[in-house]
mmCIF file of C-alpha atoms in Angstrom:
data_model
loop_
_atom_site.group_PDB
_atom_site.id
_atom_site.type_symbol
_atom_site.label_atom_id
_atom_site.label_comp_id
_atom_site.label_asym_id
_atom_site.label_seq_id
_atom_site.Cartn_x
_atom_site.Cartn_y
_atom_site.Cartn_z
ATOM 1 C CA GLN A 22 24.710 -145.837 -48.764
ATOM 2 C CA VAL A 23 24.545 -142.140 -47.841
ATOM 3 C CA GLN A 24 22.485 -139.476 -49.545
ATOM 4 C CA LEU A 25 23.497 -135.827 -49.298
ATOM 5 C CA VAL A 26 21.303 -132.883 -50.269
ATOM 6 C CA GLU A 27 22.604 -129.323 -50.225
ATOM 7 C CA SER A 28 20.504 -126.197 -49.904
ATOM 8 C CA GLY A 29 20.848 -122.504 -49.190
ATOM 9 C CA GLY A 30 22.910 -121.203 -52.081
ATOM 10 C CA GLY A 31 22.066 -118.092 -54.048
ATOM 11 C CA LEU A 32 23.209 -114.640 -55.057
ATOM 12 C CA VAL A 33 24.933 -112.461 -52.477
ATOM 13 C CA GLN A 34 26.897 -109.231 -52.648
ATOM 14 C CA ALA A 35 30.580 -109.065 -51.871
ATOM 15 C CA GLY A 36 31.096 -108.666 -48.150
ATOM 16 C CA GLY A 37 27.841 -110.414 -47.391
ATOM 17 C CA SER A 38 27.042 -113.736 -45.783
ATOM 18 C CA VAL A 39 25.225 -116.915 -46.647
ATOM 19 C CA ARG A 40 24.764 -120.294 -44.979
ATOM 20 C CA VAL A 41 24.523 -123.510 -46.911
ATOM 21 C CA SER A 42 23.229 -126.739 -45.428
ATOM 22 C CA CYS A 43 23.738 -130.404 -46.155
ATOM 23 C CA ALA A 44 21.114 -132.902 -45.048
ATOM 24 C CA ALA A 45 22.428 -136.443 -44.829
ATOM 25 C CA SER A 46 20.399 -139.634 -44.808
ATOM 26 C CA GLY A 47 21.166 -143.330 -44.929
ATOM 27 C CA ARG A 48 24.208 -144.896 -43.263
ATOM 28 C CA THR A 49 25.598 -141.590 -42.051
ATOM 29 C CA PHE A 50 27.332 -143.230 -39.095
ATOM 30 C CA SER A 51 29.664 -144.985 -41.541
ATOM 31 C CA SER A 52 31.474 -141.746 -42.465
ATOM 32 C CA VAL A 53 34.135 -140.242 -40.216
ATOM 33 C CA TYR A 54 34.264 -136.876 -41.935
ATOM 34 C CA MET A 55 31.786 -134.483 -43.480
ATOM 35 C CA ALA A 56 33.204 -131.838 -45.757
ATOM 36 C CA TRP A 57 32.531 -129.019 -48.157
ATOM 37 C CA PHE A 58 34.281 -128.676 -51.485
ATOM 38 C CA ARG A 59 33.688 -126.141 -54.227
ATOM 39 C CA GLN A 60 34.173 -125.893 -57.940
ATOM 40 C CA ALA A 61 34.344 -122.614 -59.807
ATOM 41 C CA PRO A 62 33.728 -122.421 -63.557
ATOM 42 C CA GLY A 63 36.699 -123.775 -65.473
ATOM 43 C CA LYS A 64 38.518 -124.864 -62.326
ATOM 44 C CA GLU A 65 39.073 -128.104 -60.469
ATOM 45 C CA ARG A 66 37.086 -129.027 -57.403
ATOM 46 C CA GLU A 67 38.837 -127.807 -54.289
ATOM 47 C CA PHE A 68 38.637 -128.443 -50.568
ATOM 48 C CA VAL A 69 36.915 -125.834 -48.395
ATOM 49 C CA ALA A 70 36.335 -127.266 -44.918
ATOM 50 C CA THR A 71 35.838 -130.522 -43.067
ATOM 51 C CA ILE A 72 34.486 -131.616 -39.706
ATOM 52 C CA THR A 73 34.829 -134.879 -37.819
ATOM 53 C CA ARG A 74 31.415 -136.301 -37.023
ATOM 54 C CA SER A 75 32.390 -137.628 -33.604
ATOM 55 C CA ASP A 76 34.271 -134.770 -31.941
ATOM 56 C CA GLY A 77 33.657 -131.769 -34.198
ATOM 57 C CA ASP A 78 37.309 -131.235 -35.040
ATOM 58 C CA THR A 79 37.594 -128.877 -38.027
ATOM 59 C CA LEU A 80 40.027 -128.084 -40.801
ATOM 60 C CA TYR A 81 39.863 -125.246 -43.321
ATOM 61 C CA ALA A 82 41.481 -124.282 -46.567
ATOM 62 C CA ASP A 83 43.739 -121.261 -46.154
ATOM 63 C CA SER A 84 41.610 -119.281 -48.594
ATOM 64 C CA VAL A 85 38.552 -119.408 -46.320
ATOM 65 C CA LYS A 86 40.115 -119.558 -42.857
ATOM 66 C CA GLY A 87 38.659 -116.891 -40.592
ATOM 67 C CA ARG A 88 35.706 -116.255 -42.914
ATOM 68 C CA PHE A 89 33.937 -119.622 -43.157
ATOM 69 C CA THR A 90 32.730 -121.853 -40.344
ATOM 70 C CA ILE A 91 31.710 -125.489 -40.676
ATOM 71 C CA SER A 92 29.442 -127.018 -38.051
ATOM 72 C CA ARG A 93 27.245 -130.048 -37.609
ATOM 73 C CA ASP A 94 24.100 -131.106 -35.840
ATOM 74 C CA ASN A 95 24.272 -134.857 -35.446
ATOM 75 C CA THR A 96 20.696 -134.998 -34.130
ATOM 76 C CA LYS A 97 19.515 -133.621 -37.462
ATOM 77 C CA ASN A 98 22.220 -135.309 -39.583
ATOM 78 C CA THR A 99 22.969 -131.897 -41.015
ATOM 79 C CA VAL A 100 26.204 -130.064 -41.737
ATOM 80 C CA TYR A 101 26.382 -126.320 -42.255
ATOM 81 C CA LEU A 102 28.819 -123.932 -43.851
ATOM 82 C CA GLN A 103 28.497 -120.348 -42.689
ATOM 83 C CA MET A 104 30.234 -118.060 -45.153
ATOM 84 C CA ASN A 105 31.026 -114.479 -44.145
ATOM 85 C CA SER A 106 32.938 -111.653 -45.806
ATOM 86 C CA LEU A 107 32.300 -113.236 -49.152
ATOM 87 C CA LYS A 108 34.420 -112.332 -52.149
ATOM 88 C CA PRO A 109 33.669 -112.690 -55.879
ATOM 89 C CA GLU A 110 36.311 -115.426 -56.020
ATOM 90 C CA ASP A 111 34.161 -117.495 -53.657
ATOM 91 C CA THR A 112 31.669 -117.934 -56.481
ATOM 92 C CA ALA A 113 31.315 -121.659 -57.094
ATOM 93 C CA VAL A 114 29.125 -124.687 -56.810
ATOM 94 C CA TYR A 115 29.485 -125.918 -53.241
ATOM 95 C CA TYR A 116 29.394 -129.671 -52.724
ATOM 96 C CA CYS A 117 28.801 -131.594 -49.541
ATOM 97 C CA ALA A 118 30.770 -134.802 -49.137
ATOM 98 C CA ALA A 119 31.161 -137.658 -46.674
ATOM 99 C CA GLY A 120 33.922 -140.197 -46.245
ATOM 100 C CA ASN A 121 36.698 -141.624 -44.119
ATOM 101 C CA GLY A 122 39.537 -139.472 -45.393
ATOM 102 C CA PRO A 123 42.239 -138.507 -45.777
ATOM 103 C CA ARG A 124 40.836 -135.153 -44.761
ATOM 104 C CA GLY A 125 40.723 -132.495 -47.427
ATOM 105 C CA ARG A 126 41.101 -134.887 -50.330
ATOM 106 C CA THR A 127 38.393 -135.555 -52.880
ATOM 107 C CA SER A 128 39.739 -139.105 -53.050
ATOM 108 C CA GLY A 129 38.861 -139.549 -49.381
ATOM 109 C CA MET A 130 35.182 -138.801 -49.879
ATOM 110 C CA TYR A 131 32.831 -141.619 -50.827
ATOM 111 C CA TYR A 132 29.554 -139.761 -51.115
ATOM 112 C CA TRP A 133 28.721 -136.471 -52.783
ATOM 113 C CA GLY A 134 25.730 -134.218 -53.053
ATOM 114 C CA LYS A 135 24.696 -132.546 -56.291
ATOM 115 C CA GLY A 136 25.859 -129.134 -55.160
ATOM 116 C CA THR A 137 24.400 -125.695 -54.582
ATOM 117 C CA LEU A 138 25.482 -122.573 -56.436
ATOM 118 C CA VAL A 139 26.755 -119.553 -54.546
ATOM 119 C CA THR A 140 27.305 -116.449 -56.636
ATOM 120 C CA VAL A 141 29.062 -113.439 -55.129
ATOM 121 C CA SER A 142 28.595 -110.200 -57.020
ATOM 122 C CA SER A 143 31.111 -107.378 -56.846
#
């Protein structure tokens, strides 16, 4: 079992930055990938970014490429999502997830956090 707890969301102005964190506990070594997904009001949950726990390989959704950076600290069992140049359309609840893939698919994630809200004002 893996427990995931997100933190760091909040209100930020368009063009600003925020970093969200995901602290993992439990059998974290059992998951190949850590990922961030988001869900805006009235929309389906969508993939944002993923990182491979072993070698740090990353993959991003086209909508965030060049603006968001996912990273991990395996010594702290923590995954981060640095979000820069934020836009109002980035407003969503951001969820941390862990699983063995396929990468970028909600179906490939076994464990989910409860989410943290990021609101980008225009």
